[in-house]
Amino acid sequence: MAAILIADDDTITRNLLELNLQDEGYEVIPVANGEEALALLQEFHPDLIIADVMMPIVDGYALCKACKNDPALHQIPIILYSSSYTRDQEQQLGYDFGADRYLLKPIDPEALLTTIAEIFEAPASSSGEPTELSVDEEMQRLKTYNEVLFDKLSTKMEELEQQVERLRHSEEVLKSTQAQLIQNEKMATLGQLSAGIAHEINTPLAFMASNTNTLKRYTRDFVDLFHAVQQALQTEEPLADVEAIKGLIKKRKLEFAAEDVLELIDETLDGTERLKSIVLNLKSFCRQDQQEKTYTDLNALIKSTINIAHCELKYKATVTYDLKDIPEFRCFPQQIGQVFLNLVLNASQAMEEPGTITIRSWSDDGTIHIEFSDTGSGMPDEVREKIFDPFFTTKPVGLGTGLGLPISADIIRRHNGTIEVSSTVGEGTQFLITLPEDA
Ligand SMILES: Nc1ncnc2c1ncn2[C@@H]1O[C@H](COP(=O)(O)OP(=O)(O)O)[C@@H](O)[C@H]1O
Ligand SMILES: [Mg+2]
């Protein structure tokens, strides 16, 4: 079996060549560059050398020259091949250095096999003794050698630059796709909450409307009273009208109205505050994060996020907090808020009957810990193992996207943190997030 040495720094080309030649029954010895090839040739003489031209340390030309100048090796035929053909001289240079064939990539496997067969059938024809060169010829050859290598290097540099540019572009595309995915999932969560949020907005709106109607009636009564008083003051004998005024006060229940009016106004103002905070929470939840991370009070973020889900939660779970002082965390707050919301919604959706969600936060040894534990259904192992897989959901279509946890895990990972889960069927589930204080 003929043995063929392959020298190529490109692993893929080398492996493909190796497989092709092995299929044909050749023994193949692959190496990654000319230097390795020369080291190996000290101990072992293959029947053929196939070498790439552009290789680090010792290139194909130099390998060829070294072999052809070595009496022990000069009989071994050499096929050089080159990827980026830059100028006619490069092929001639290969032959000048003693190559038997000079091929261009991509190499057609059939053509290569034919070439190899040809070489084996007509051995040593061109691999004669090295010819002595004059100094001038030697200089000329060296000059061409330098020019060819320089050209090839420039071409390679250009290729590399293009490759870097392509990579940069794909990275940008990836980033924006990721941002889009996060935003989509956020909107899906919001979709789930929209009925609750509508209710949340409707309740204050309803009592504000009713209060405003009562206030209108009271105001009309007080205006009437004002007119009666004004009229009395304009008559000769104002005291004569006092009875009429008293009657008005009694008839319109103005004593009660005088007490009630401020209460109604306070309640209405309270309602506007509630609406304001709902809108604010929603706005901050929906907004895409800024480019820059900001220092964030995570305890406040927990509370404002849970507020958004208030209506969804209030019939299913009591939320209790045990939030210790933790340092401000540099993060994308909307993203972290999204994680919190996913966790509480999952917890409430896991409750078959009303239960408790406990949110704890603390920090130690430079790490912030945030734990969400619930008294929901818990998960069997085969579910727990899959919950971070995209699109894994146990919920009916329309309720579950299966993206909440994988996206949450991704967000936490990109903040250099971890998220872990433990769960017992019938008892409940805990999610523990850890974040480095100086992320
Ligand atoms: N707190 C929890 N208790 C029980 N099961 C949970 C809990 N959180 C997540 N899961 C399980 O993990 C699955 C995936 O969750 P998630 O990625 O948020 O997607 P979705 O909520 O859309 O199903 C859920 O369908 C559910 O089976
Ligand atoms: Mg979910």
Tab-separated table of N, CA and C and ligand atoms in Angstrom, residues 346-347 349-350 374 377-379 383 387 392-395 399-406 429 431, ligand 1:
chain	number	residue	atom	x	y	z
A	346	ASN	N	-45.252	32.019	36.183
A	346	ASN	CA	-45.153	30.558	36.206
A	346	ASN	C	-45.622	30.011	37.556
A	347	ALA	N	-45.186	30.684	38.626
A	347	ALA	CA	-45.556	30.214	39.968
A	347	ALA	C	-47.069	30.255	40.134
A	349	GLN	N	-49.311	30.253	37.819
A	349	GLN	CA	-49.962	29.307	36.911
A	349	GLN	C	-49.807	27.861	37.396
A	350	ALA	N	-48.845	27.641	38.293
A	350	ALA	CA	-48.647	26.275	38.805
A	350	ALA	C	-49.538	25.981	40.009
A	374	ASP	N	-42.625	28.847	45.446
A	374	ASP	CA	-44.081	28.806	45.408
A	374	ASP	C	-44.594	27.512	46.018
A	377	SER	N	-47.832	23.256	42.141
A	377	SER	CA	-47.905	21.808	41.902
A	377	SER	C	-46.548	21.110	41.939
A	378	GLY	N	-45.447	21.882	41.741
A	378	GLY	CA	-44.140	21.235	41.634
A	378	GLY	C	-44.012	20.541	40.285
A	379	MET	N	-42.806	19.976	40.043
A	379	MET	CA	-42.590	19.321	38.741
A	379	MET	C	-41.925	17.981	38.942
A	383	VAL	N	-40.071	16.700	33.698
A	383	VAL	CA	-40.438	18.062	33.281
A	383	VAL	C	-39.303	19.026	33.651
A	387	ILE	N	-37.305	22.223	31.313
A	387	ILE	CA	-37.958	23.541	31.367
A	387	ILE	C	-37.162	24.666	30.726
A	392	PHE	N	-40.470	24.343	25.233
A	392	PHE	CA	-41.035	23.287	26.082
A	392	PHE	C	-42.093	23.907	26.992
A	393	THR	N	-43.301	23.394	26.912
A	393	THR	CA	-44.359	23.899	27.778
A	393	THR	C	-45.315	22.767	28.122
A	394	THR	N	-45.901	22.849	29.309
A	394	THR	CA	-46.917	21.854	29.670
A	394	THR	C	-48.285	22.517	29.656
A	395	LYS	N	-48.303	23.770	29.156
A	395	LYS	CA	-49.558	24.528	29.199
A	395	LYS	C	-50.277	24.459	27.861
A	399	LEU	N	-51.737	29.695	26.240
A	399	LEU	CA	-51.332	30.066	27.596
A	399	LEU	C	-49.816	29.996	27.734
A	400	GLY	N	-49.223	28.984	27.086
A	400	GLY	CA	-47.774	28.827	27.215
A	400	GLY	C	-47.069	28.997	25.896
A	401	THR	N	-45.919	29.699	25.947
A	401	THR	CA	-45.093	29.808	24.742
A	401	THR	C	-43.894	28.874	24.860
A	402	GLY	N	-43.574	28.493	26.097
A	402	GLY	CA	-42.380	27.668	26.308
A	402	GLY	C	-41.095	28.453	26.123
A	403	LEU	N	-41.220	29.795	26.097
A	403	LEU	CA	-40.010	30.602	25.903
A	403	LEU	C	-39.617	31.382	27.153
A	404	GLY	N	-40.530	31.433	28.140
A	404	GLY	CA	-40.272	32.246	29.333
A	404	GLY	C	-38.963	31.885	30.014
A	405	LEU	N	-38.790	30.610	30.330
A	405	LEU	CA	-37.591	30.208	31.078
A	405	LEU	C	-36.320	30.221	30.240
A	406	PRO	N	-36.339	29.695	28.993
A	406	PRO	CA	-35.090	29.787	28.228
A	406	PRO	C	-34.633	31.233	28.041
A	429	THR	N	-42.040	24.771	44.154
A	429	THR	CA	-40.847	24.947	43.325
A	429	THR	C	-40.070	26.164	43.796
A	431	PHE	N	-36.954	28.787	42.443
A	431	PHE	CA	-35.969	29.240	41.466
A	431	PHE	C	-35.005	30.154	42.198
B	1	LIG	N1	-43.017	27.468	39.281
B	1	LIG	C1	-43.290	26.413	38.507
B	1	LIG	N2	-43.973	25.334	38.993
B	1	LIG	C2	-44.245	24.272	38.216
B	1	LIG	N3	-43.883	24.171	36.910
B	1	LIG	C3	-43.213	25.191	36.365
B	1	LIG	C4	-42.881	26.358	37.120
B	1	LIG	N4	-42.190	27.200	36.311
B	1	LIG	C5	-42.104	26.597	35.110
B	1	LIG	N5	-42.717	25.394	35.121
B	1	LIG	C6	-42.793	24.441	33.995
B	1	LIG	O1	-41.872	24.854	33.000
B	1	LIG	C7	-42.523	24.982	31.751
B	1	LIG	C8	-41.826	26.026	30.918
B	1	LIG	O2	-41.978	27.319	31.471
B	1	LIG	P1	-41.795	28.591	30.539
B	1	LIG	O3	-40.490	28.467	29.821
B	1	LIG	O4	-42.013	29.797	31.361
B	1	LIG	O5	-42.907	28.434	29.445
B	1	LIG	P2	-44.512	28.541	29.606
B	1	LIG	O6	-44.783	29.209	30.923
B	1	LIG	O7	-44.911	29.360	28.442
B	1	LIG	O8	-44.999	27.131	29.549
B	1	LIG	C9	-43.956	25.287	32.096
B	1	LIG	O9	-44.826	24.922	31.049
B	1	LIG	C10	-44.154	24.436	33.340
B	1	LIG	O10	-44.425	23.091	33.001
